[in-house]
Short mmCIF file of C-alpha atoms in Angstrom, two decimals:
data_model
loop_
_atom_site.label_atom_id
_atom_site.label_comp_id
_atom_site.label_asym_id
_atom_site.label_seq_id
_atom_site.Cartn_x
_atom_site.Cartn_y
_atom_site.Cartn_z
CA MET A 1 -14.34 -79.66 -95.78
CA ALA A 2 -16.17 -76.55 -97.00
CA THR A 3 -19.54 -78.25 -96.60
CA SER A 4 -18.97 -79.12 -92.96
CA ALA A 5 -17.34 -75.73 -92.38
CA THR A 6 -20.29 -73.72 -93.57
CA SER A 7 -22.71 -75.81 -91.51
CA LYS A 8 -21.23 -74.12 -88.44
CA LEU A 9 -23.08 -71.06 -87.14
CA LEU A 10 -19.94 -69.03 -86.37
CA VAL A 11 -16.72 -68.39 -88.30
CA SER A 12 -14.64 -69.11 -85.22
CA ASP A 13 -15.90 -72.70 -85.23
CA PHE A 14 -14.45 -73.52 -88.63
CA ASP A 15 -11.70 -70.97 -89.36
CA SER A 16 -8.84 -73.18 -88.18
CA SER A 17 -10.03 -76.16 -90.25
CA VAL A 18 -9.95 -74.51 -93.69
CA SER A 19 -7.05 -73.48 -95.92
CA HIS A 20 -9.36 -71.58 -98.29
CA ILE A 21 -12.35 -69.48 -97.30
CA PRO A 22 -15.77 -70.84 -98.31
CA SER A 23 -17.07 -69.39 -101.58
CA ASN A 24 -19.87 -67.43 -99.87
CA TYR A 25 -17.19 -65.27 -98.16
CA VAL A 26 -15.32 -64.41 -101.38
CA ARG A 27 -15.82 -60.86 -102.64
CA PRO A 28 -16.06 -60.00 -106.35
CA ILE A 29 -12.71 -58.87 -107.76
CA LEU A 30 -13.71 -55.18 -107.83
CA ASP A 31 -14.87 -55.33 -104.21
CA ARG A 32 -11.77 -56.66 -102.49
CA PRO A 33 -9.61 -54.93 -99.88
CA ASN A 34 -6.53 -54.34 -102.13
CA LEU A 35 -4.44 -54.45 -98.98
CA SER A 36 -1.24 -53.44 -100.78
CA GLU A 37 -2.79 -50.06 -101.64
CA VAL A 38 -3.81 -49.13 -98.08
CA GLU A 39 -1.87 -46.28 -96.48
CA SER A 40 -0.70 -46.11 -92.88
CA SER A 41 -2.39 -43.40 -90.82
CA GLY A 42 0.80 -42.01 -89.31
CA ASP A 43 -0.29 -38.68 -87.83
CA SER A 44 -3.14 -38.13 -90.29
CA ILE A 45 -5.96 -38.93 -87.85
CA PRO A 46 -6.27 -36.35 -85.05
CA LEU A 47 -5.37 -37.41 -81.52
CA ILE A 48 -7.19 -35.15 -79.05
CA ASP A 49 -6.17 -34.93 -75.40
CA LEU A 50 -9.33 -34.50 -73.31
CA TRP A 51 -7.38 -33.71 -70.15
CA GLU A 52 -8.27 -30.01 -70.33
CA LEU A 53 -11.84 -30.38 -71.57
CA HIS A 54 -13.09 -29.15 -68.20
CA GLY A 55 -10.28 -26.68 -67.58
CA PRO A 56 -9.39 -23.18 -68.75
CA ASN A 57 -8.43 -24.45 -72.23
CA ARG A 58 -11.84 -25.99 -72.95
CA ILE A 59 -12.36 -23.69 -75.93
CA ASP A 60 -9.18 -25.07 -77.53
CA ILE A 61 -10.35 -28.66 -77.16
CA VAL A 62 -13.79 -27.75 -78.53
CA GLN A 63 -12.07 -26.17 -81.53
CA GLN A 64 -10.00 -29.32 -82.07
CA LEU A 65 -13.20 -31.35 -82.01
CA ALA A 66 -14.80 -29.02 -84.56
CA ILE A 67 -11.87 -29.47 -86.95
CA ALA A 68 -11.77 -33.24 -86.44
CA CYS A 69 -15.53 -33.69 -86.97
CA SER A 70 -15.70 -31.43 -90.04
CA THR A 71 -12.48 -32.50 -91.74
CA TYR A 72 -12.16 -36.17 -90.81
CA GLY A 73 -15.32 -37.41 -89.12
CA PHE A 74 -12.93 -39.59 -87.13
CA PHE A 75 -10.54 -38.88 -84.28
CA GLN A 76 -8.66 -40.55 -81.44
CA ILE A 77 -8.86 -39.46 -77.80
CA LYS A 78 -6.58 -39.91 -74.80
CA ASN A 79 -7.00 -38.92 -71.14
CA HIS A 80 -10.65 -39.78 -71.66
CA GLY A 81 -11.50 -40.65 -68.07
CA VAL A 82 -12.25 -44.37 -68.48
CA PRO A 83 -9.79 -46.17 -66.16
CA ASP A 84 -7.15 -48.46 -67.68
CA THR A 85 -8.31 -51.21 -65.31
CA THR A 86 -11.87 -50.96 -66.68
CA ILE A 87 -10.53 -51.25 -70.23
CA ASP A 88 -8.26 -54.19 -69.36
CA LYS A 89 -11.18 -56.04 -67.76
CA ILE A 90 -13.48 -55.63 -70.76
CA LEU A 91 -10.81 -56.76 -73.22
CA THR A 92 -10.00 -59.77 -71.05
CA VAL A 93 -13.60 -60.84 -70.55
CA SER A 94 -14.48 -60.41 -74.22
CA ARG A 95 -11.54 -62.59 -75.29
CA GLU A 96 -12.58 -65.16 -72.69
CA PHE A 97 -16.12 -65.11 -74.07
CA PHE A 98 -15.02 -65.96 -77.61
CA HIS A 99 -12.56 -68.60 -76.39
CA GLN A 100 -15.34 -70.56 -74.69
CA PRO A 101 -16.60 -73.81 -76.20
CA GLU A 102 -18.97 -73.52 -79.13
CA SER A 103 -21.87 -74.82 -77.04
CA GLU A 104 -21.52 -71.89 -74.61
CA ARG A 105 -21.26 -69.16 -77.26
CA VAL A 106 -24.16 -70.34 -79.39
CA LYS A 107 -26.56 -70.26 -76.41
CA HIS A 108 -27.10 -66.62 -77.35
CA TYR A 109 -27.14 -67.14 -81.14
CA SER A 110 -29.84 -65.37 -83.12
CA ALA A 111 -30.19 -64.15 -86.70
CA ASP A 112 -32.88 -61.65 -85.60
CA PRO A 113 -31.36 -58.13 -85.57
CA THR A 114 -34.14 -56.85 -83.30
CA LYS A 115 -33.04 -59.03 -80.37
CA THR A 116 -31.44 -56.90 -77.67
CA THR A 117 -28.76 -59.46 -76.75
CA ARG A 118 -27.48 -61.87 -79.39
CA VAL A 119 -24.50 -63.68 -80.79
CA SER A 120 -24.29 -63.84 -84.56
CA THR A 121 -21.93 -63.64 -87.51
CA SER A 122 -21.25 -61.46 -90.57
CA PHE A 123 -23.37 -58.25 -90.37
CA ASN A 124 -27.01 -59.16 -90.98
CA ILE A 125 -26.97 -62.86 -91.73
CA GLY A 126 -30.51 -62.74 -93.08
CA ALA A 127 -29.68 -60.08 -95.68
CA ASP A 128 -25.96 -60.51 -96.48
CA LYS A 129 -25.41 -62.09 -99.90
CA ILE A 130 -21.67 -62.38 -99.23
CA LEU A 131 -20.68 -63.14 -95.66
CA ASN A 132 -18.09 -61.34 -93.54
CA TRP A 133 -15.28 -62.94 -91.53
CA ARG A 134 -16.61 -61.79 -88.18
CA ASP A 135 -18.46 -63.17 -85.17
CA PHE A 136 -20.01 -60.85 -82.65
CA LEU A 137 -21.95 -60.45 -79.44
CA ARG A 138 -24.20 -57.42 -79.54
CA LEU A 139 -26.12 -56.11 -76.56
CA HIS A 140 -28.13 -53.13 -75.37
CA CYS A 141 -26.69 -51.47 -72.28
CA PHE A 142 -28.73 -48.39 -71.37
CA PRO A 143 -30.45 -48.35 -69.02
CA ILE A 144 -28.25 -51.21 -67.77
CA GLU A 145 -30.90 -52.52 -65.38
CA ASP A 146 -33.30 -53.07 -68.30
CA PHE A 147 -30.93 -55.45 -70.08
CA ILE A 148 -28.31 -56.90 -67.73
CA GLU A 149 -30.39 -60.01 -66.96
CA GLU A 150 -30.22 -60.93 -70.67
CA TRP A 151 -26.43 -60.71 -70.86
CA PRO A 152 -24.21 -63.80 -70.79
CA THR A 153 -23.35 -65.19 -67.36
CA SER A 154 -20.22 -66.87 -68.65
CA PRO A 155 -17.44 -65.87 -68.14
CA SER A 156 -18.55 -65.25 -64.55
CA SER A 157 -17.22 -61.66 -64.53
CA PHE A 158 -18.87 -60.74 -67.84
CA ARG A 159 -21.86 -58.80 -66.50
CA GLU A 160 -19.89 -56.87 -63.90
CA ALA A 161 -17.08 -55.92 -66.31
CA THR A 162 -19.51 -54.94 -69.07
CA ALA A 163 -21.69 -52.83 -66.76
CA GLU A 164 -18.63 -51.00 -65.42
CA TYR A 165 -17.30 -50.36 -68.92
CA ALA A 166 -20.67 -49.29 -70.37
CA THR A 167 -21.19 -46.84 -67.49
CA GLY A 168 -17.73 -45.31 -67.95
CA VAL A 169 -18.10 -44.95 -71.72
CA ARG A 170 -21.57 -43.40 -71.40
CA ALA A 171 -20.16 -40.71 -69.10
CA LEU A 172 -17.46 -40.05 -71.72
CA VAL A 173 -20.05 -39.88 -74.52
CA LEU A 174 -22.12 -37.31 -72.63
CA ARG A 175 -19.03 -35.12 -72.15
CA LEU A 176 -18.21 -35.42 -75.85
CA LEU A 177 -21.77 -34.58 -76.91
CA GLU A 178 -21.67 -31.40 -74.83
CA ALA A 179 -18.38 -30.32 -76.39
CA ILE A 180 -19.50 -31.24 -79.92
CA SER A 181 -22.73 -29.26 -79.39
CA GLU A 182 -20.63 -26.24 -78.41
CA SER A 183 -18.37 -26.80 -81.42
CA LEU A 184 -21.44 -26.33 -83.64
CA GLY A 185 -22.34 -23.08 -81.86
CA LEU A 186 -25.23 -24.76 -80.03
CA GLU A 187 -26.07 -24.88 -76.35
CA SER A 188 -24.06 -27.63 -74.67
CA ASP A 189 -27.15 -29.74 -73.94
CA HIS A 190 -28.69 -29.39 -77.41
CA ILE A 191 -27.69 -32.75 -78.87
CA SER A 192 -28.42 -34.65 -75.68
CA ASN A 193 -31.88 -33.09 -75.47
CA ILE A 194 -33.00 -34.23 -78.90
CA LEU A 195 -32.00 -37.86 -78.37
CA GLY A 196 -35.12 -38.66 -76.35
CA LYS A 197 -34.35 -41.13 -73.57
CA HIS A 198 -31.04 -42.08 -75.31
CA ALA A 199 -29.94 -45.57 -76.30
CA GLN A 200 -26.59 -47.30 -76.00
CA HIS A 201 -25.52 -50.58 -77.57
CA MET A 202 -22.21 -52.43 -77.53
CA ALA A 203 -20.74 -54.97 -79.91
CA PHE A 204 -17.95 -57.35 -79.10
CA ASN A 205 -16.43 -58.10 -82.50
CA TYR A 206 -14.24 -61.15 -82.93
CA TYR A 207 -12.26 -61.49 -86.15
CA PRO A 208 -10.54 -64.91 -86.32
CA PRO A 209 -7.38 -65.42 -88.39
CA CYS A 210 -8.30 -65.83 -92.05
CA PRO A 211 -6.42 -67.97 -94.59
CA GLU A 212 -7.19 -65.57 -97.47
CA PRO A 213 -7.63 -62.04 -96.06
CA GLU A 214 -7.24 -60.43 -99.48
CA LEU A 215 -10.52 -62.03 -100.62
CA THR A 216 -12.91 -60.97 -97.85
CA TYR A 217 -13.70 -58.44 -95.11
CA GLY A 218 -14.25 -58.50 -91.40
CA LEU A 219 -16.78 -55.78 -92.23
CA PRO A 220 -17.03 -54.02 -95.61
CA GLY A 221 -17.07 -50.25 -95.97
CA HIS A 222 -19.99 -48.74 -94.09
CA LYS A 223 -21.14 -45.70 -92.13
CA ASP A 224 -22.55 -45.95 -88.63
CA PRO A 225 -26.23 -45.32 -87.83
CA THR A 226 -25.27 -43.63 -84.56
CA VAL A 227 -24.88 -40.14 -83.18
CA ILE A 228 -21.32 -41.09 -82.31
CA THR A 229 -19.44 -44.37 -81.98
CA VAL A 230 -16.64 -44.92 -79.46
CA LEU A 231 -14.34 -47.79 -80.42
CA LEU A 232 -11.96 -49.75 -78.24
CA GLN A 233 -9.66 -52.10 -80.12
CA ASP A 234 -6.91 -54.46 -79.07
CA GLN A 235 -3.38 -54.09 -80.42
CA VAL A 236 -4.03 -55.87 -83.73
CA SER A 237 -4.51 -53.53 -86.68
CA GLY A 238 -7.62 -53.98 -88.82
CA LEU A 239 -9.64 -50.75 -88.82
CA GLN A 240 -9.40 -48.66 -91.99
CA VAL A 241 -10.95 -45.27 -92.78
CA PHE A 242 -11.73 -43.81 -96.21
CA LYS A 243 -10.03 -40.41 -96.47
CA ASP A 244 -9.14 -38.37 -99.58
CA ASP A 245 -10.25 -41.18 -101.89
CA LYS A 246 -8.05 -43.83 -100.30
CA TRP A 247 -8.17 -46.31 -97.45
CA VAL A 248 -6.03 -45.50 -94.43
CA ALA A 249 -5.11 -48.05 -91.74
CA VAL A 250 -5.76 -46.79 -88.20
CA ASN A 251 -3.04 -48.38 -86.10
CA PRO A 252 -4.01 -48.98 -82.46
CA ILE A 253 -2.60 -46.71 -79.74
CA PRO A 254 -2.80 -48.17 -76.21
CA ASN A 255 -5.33 -46.56 -73.83
CA THR A 256 -7.02 -44.49 -76.49
CA PHE A 257 -10.46 -44.65 -78.05
CA ILE A 258 -11.39 -43.95 -81.64
CA VAL A 259 -14.51 -41.80 -82.06
CA ASN A 260 -16.42 -41.44 -85.28
CA VAL A 261 -19.31 -39.25 -86.34
CA GLY A 262 -22.43 -41.26 -87.19
CA ASP A 263 -25.34 -40.60 -89.52
CA GLN A 264 -27.49 -38.94 -86.83
CA MET A 265 -24.76 -36.40 -86.07
CA GLN A 266 -24.51 -35.66 -89.78
CA VAL A 267 -28.24 -34.88 -89.80
CA ILE A 268 -28.22 -32.81 -86.60
CA SER A 269 -25.23 -30.77 -87.84
CA ASN A 270 -26.93 -30.28 -91.24
CA ASP A 271 -23.92 -31.83 -93.03
CA LYS A 272 -21.29 -29.74 -91.21
CA TYR A 273 -20.01 -32.98 -89.69
CA LYS A 274 -19.88 -36.03 -91.94
CA SER A 275 -20.42 -39.67 -91.07
CA VAL A 276 -17.33 -41.47 -92.33
CA LEU A 277 -16.84 -44.63 -94.37
CA HIS A 278 -14.80 -47.27 -92.55
CA ARG A 279 -14.19 -51.01 -92.71
CA ALA A 280 -12.46 -53.88 -90.93
CA VAL A 281 -9.96 -56.17 -92.63
CA VAL A 282 -8.59 -59.47 -91.36
CA ASN A 283 -5.19 -61.17 -91.40
CA THR A 284 -3.69 -64.65 -91.51
CA GLU A 285 -1.86 -64.61 -88.18
CA ASN A 286 -3.81 -62.97 -85.37
CA GLU A 287 -7.31 -62.87 -83.99
CA ARG A 288 -8.57 -59.31 -83.48
CA LEU A 289 -11.02 -57.89 -80.95
CA SER A 290 -12.84 -54.59 -81.18
CA ILE A 291 -15.54 -53.24 -78.90
CA PRO A 292 -17.58 -50.38 -80.37
CA THR A 293 -20.10 -48.49 -78.24
CA PHE A 294 -22.93 -47.18 -80.37
CA TYR A 295 -24.78 -44.15 -79.01
CA PHE A 296 -28.23 -43.47 -80.44
CA PRO A 297 -31.41 -41.54 -80.01
CA SER A 298 -34.14 -43.65 -78.42
CA THR A 299 -36.60 -45.02 -80.96
CA ASP A 300 -39.25 -42.46 -79.96
CA ALA A 301 -36.95 -39.51 -80.72
CA VAL A 302 -37.45 -37.21 -83.71
CA ILE A 303 -34.25 -36.28 -85.54
CA GLY A 304 -33.58 -33.37 -87.87
CA PRO A 305 -31.10 -30.56 -88.46
CA ALA A 306 -30.68 -28.18 -85.52
CA HIS A 307 -32.85 -25.12 -86.24
CA GLU A 308 -30.00 -22.81 -85.23
CA LEU A 309 -27.93 -24.11 -88.15
CA ILE A 310 -30.57 -23.31 -90.76
CA ASN A 311 -31.42 -19.99 -92.32
CA GLU A 312 -33.18 -19.05 -95.54
CA GLN A 313 -30.24 -17.15 -97.02
CA ASP A 314 -27.38 -19.62 -97.26
CA SER A 315 -28.05 -22.69 -95.15
CA LEU A 316 -31.16 -24.62 -96.10
CA ALA A 317 -32.04 -27.85 -94.33
CA VAL A 318 -30.26 -30.74 -96.04
CA TYR A 319 -32.44 -33.33 -94.31
CA ARG A 320 -36.08 -33.60 -93.40
CA THR A 321 -37.12 -34.19 -89.82
CA PHE A 322 -37.95 -37.86 -89.24
CA PRO A 323 -38.80 -40.30 -86.46
CA PHE A 324 -35.59 -42.13 -85.60
CA VAL A 325 -37.43 -45.46 -85.71
CA GLU A 326 -37.97 -44.89 -89.45
CA TYR A 327 -34.23 -44.68 -90.00
CA TRP A 328 -33.57 -47.63 -87.69
CA ASP A 329 -35.94 -49.93 -89.58
CA LYS A 330 -34.40 -48.95 -92.91
CA PHE A 331 -30.87 -49.54 -91.61
CA TRP A 332 -31.56 -53.09 -90.47
CA ASN A 333 -33.67 -54.09 -93.47
CA ARG A 334 -30.59 -54.27 -95.65
CA SER A 335 -27.09 -55.64 -95.77
CA LEU A 336 -24.05 -53.37 -95.79
CA ALA A 337 -24.20 -53.35 -99.59
CA THR A 338 -24.94 -49.63 -99.52
CA ALA A 339 -22.64 -47.53 -97.39
CA SER A 340 -25.32 -45.26 -95.96
CA CYS A 341 -29.08 -44.92 -96.01
CA LEU A 342 -29.18 -41.16 -95.35
CA ASP A 343 -30.14 -40.33 -98.94
CA ALA A 344 -33.67 -41.46 -98.16
CA PHE A 345 -33.93 -38.68 -95.55
CA LYS A 346 -32.84 -35.73 -97.69
CA ALA A 347 -35.11 -32.70 -97.61
CA SER A 348 -37.22 -32.07 -100.66
CA THR A 349 -35.69 -29.49 -102.97
CA THR A 350 -38.96 -28.66 -104.72
#
């Protein structure tokens, strides 16, 4: 059974036919999820209400963002301005996409991480030595008109729902970047201005039920290559964040997003805000969907610590200035075996 199972391109085309996961998905004993030791988030991850971000209490919300970005690197947001109907449509259409016949889904299959629209599995199938229990559709979505003709046409509402969602989330991201800039003591347009023409990608992650979830990951611990990531998840728990030397489960709250600081924000903030280690685990009973929006500099942008955050007395530059494309190439030329590749961009101390 395992031989025929692993001949399939996607996990979701063999998961229901196996009672044990194939050996190339099994993690070494010291690199397993230890699900019994994971804590529940409770109230430990900040939930920020953006309702007053453009009102008289803006300074309070900006302060909450500063605390969340510096202390956690991860926070949840409500009253974010993306309509519930838009969110419902994208969750529905993404589930419909992964429930299509194998022949329809694999039309977009590619193991090439440079392709701007592709279906694949694991993280980077060409580099992963141990595979992850995850299928995904990844696509570029800014500017939408540059990429929409590549997107799937089935389900029939896919392009319309995805364009509407991507547009709404981008508007939210731009509001967040202004507020986060202010939280660092910078001009509100500072971060936006250094991102070049900007880039936005989405992933539709599908985690099928797994017969042995204690032996594998949906995605292992990693940090995001983004400026920020905005995550929508369904009501099945699976996201975990590393905080105070332990893994914490982030239980879904309806109509909220989870936002995390990415590596580029860590560089721009000169380590004031830290990119955070997180992972996805799977379970035996329920499929899980998550839809992260990854917001990046464009590949022609040059990234480095904001000059206003550096002085010769007590705040030297932690990172060198670098072309974003250099980081991007390094990120994709590896598996997720190393949590972050920022160490290669540290400023020289000599």
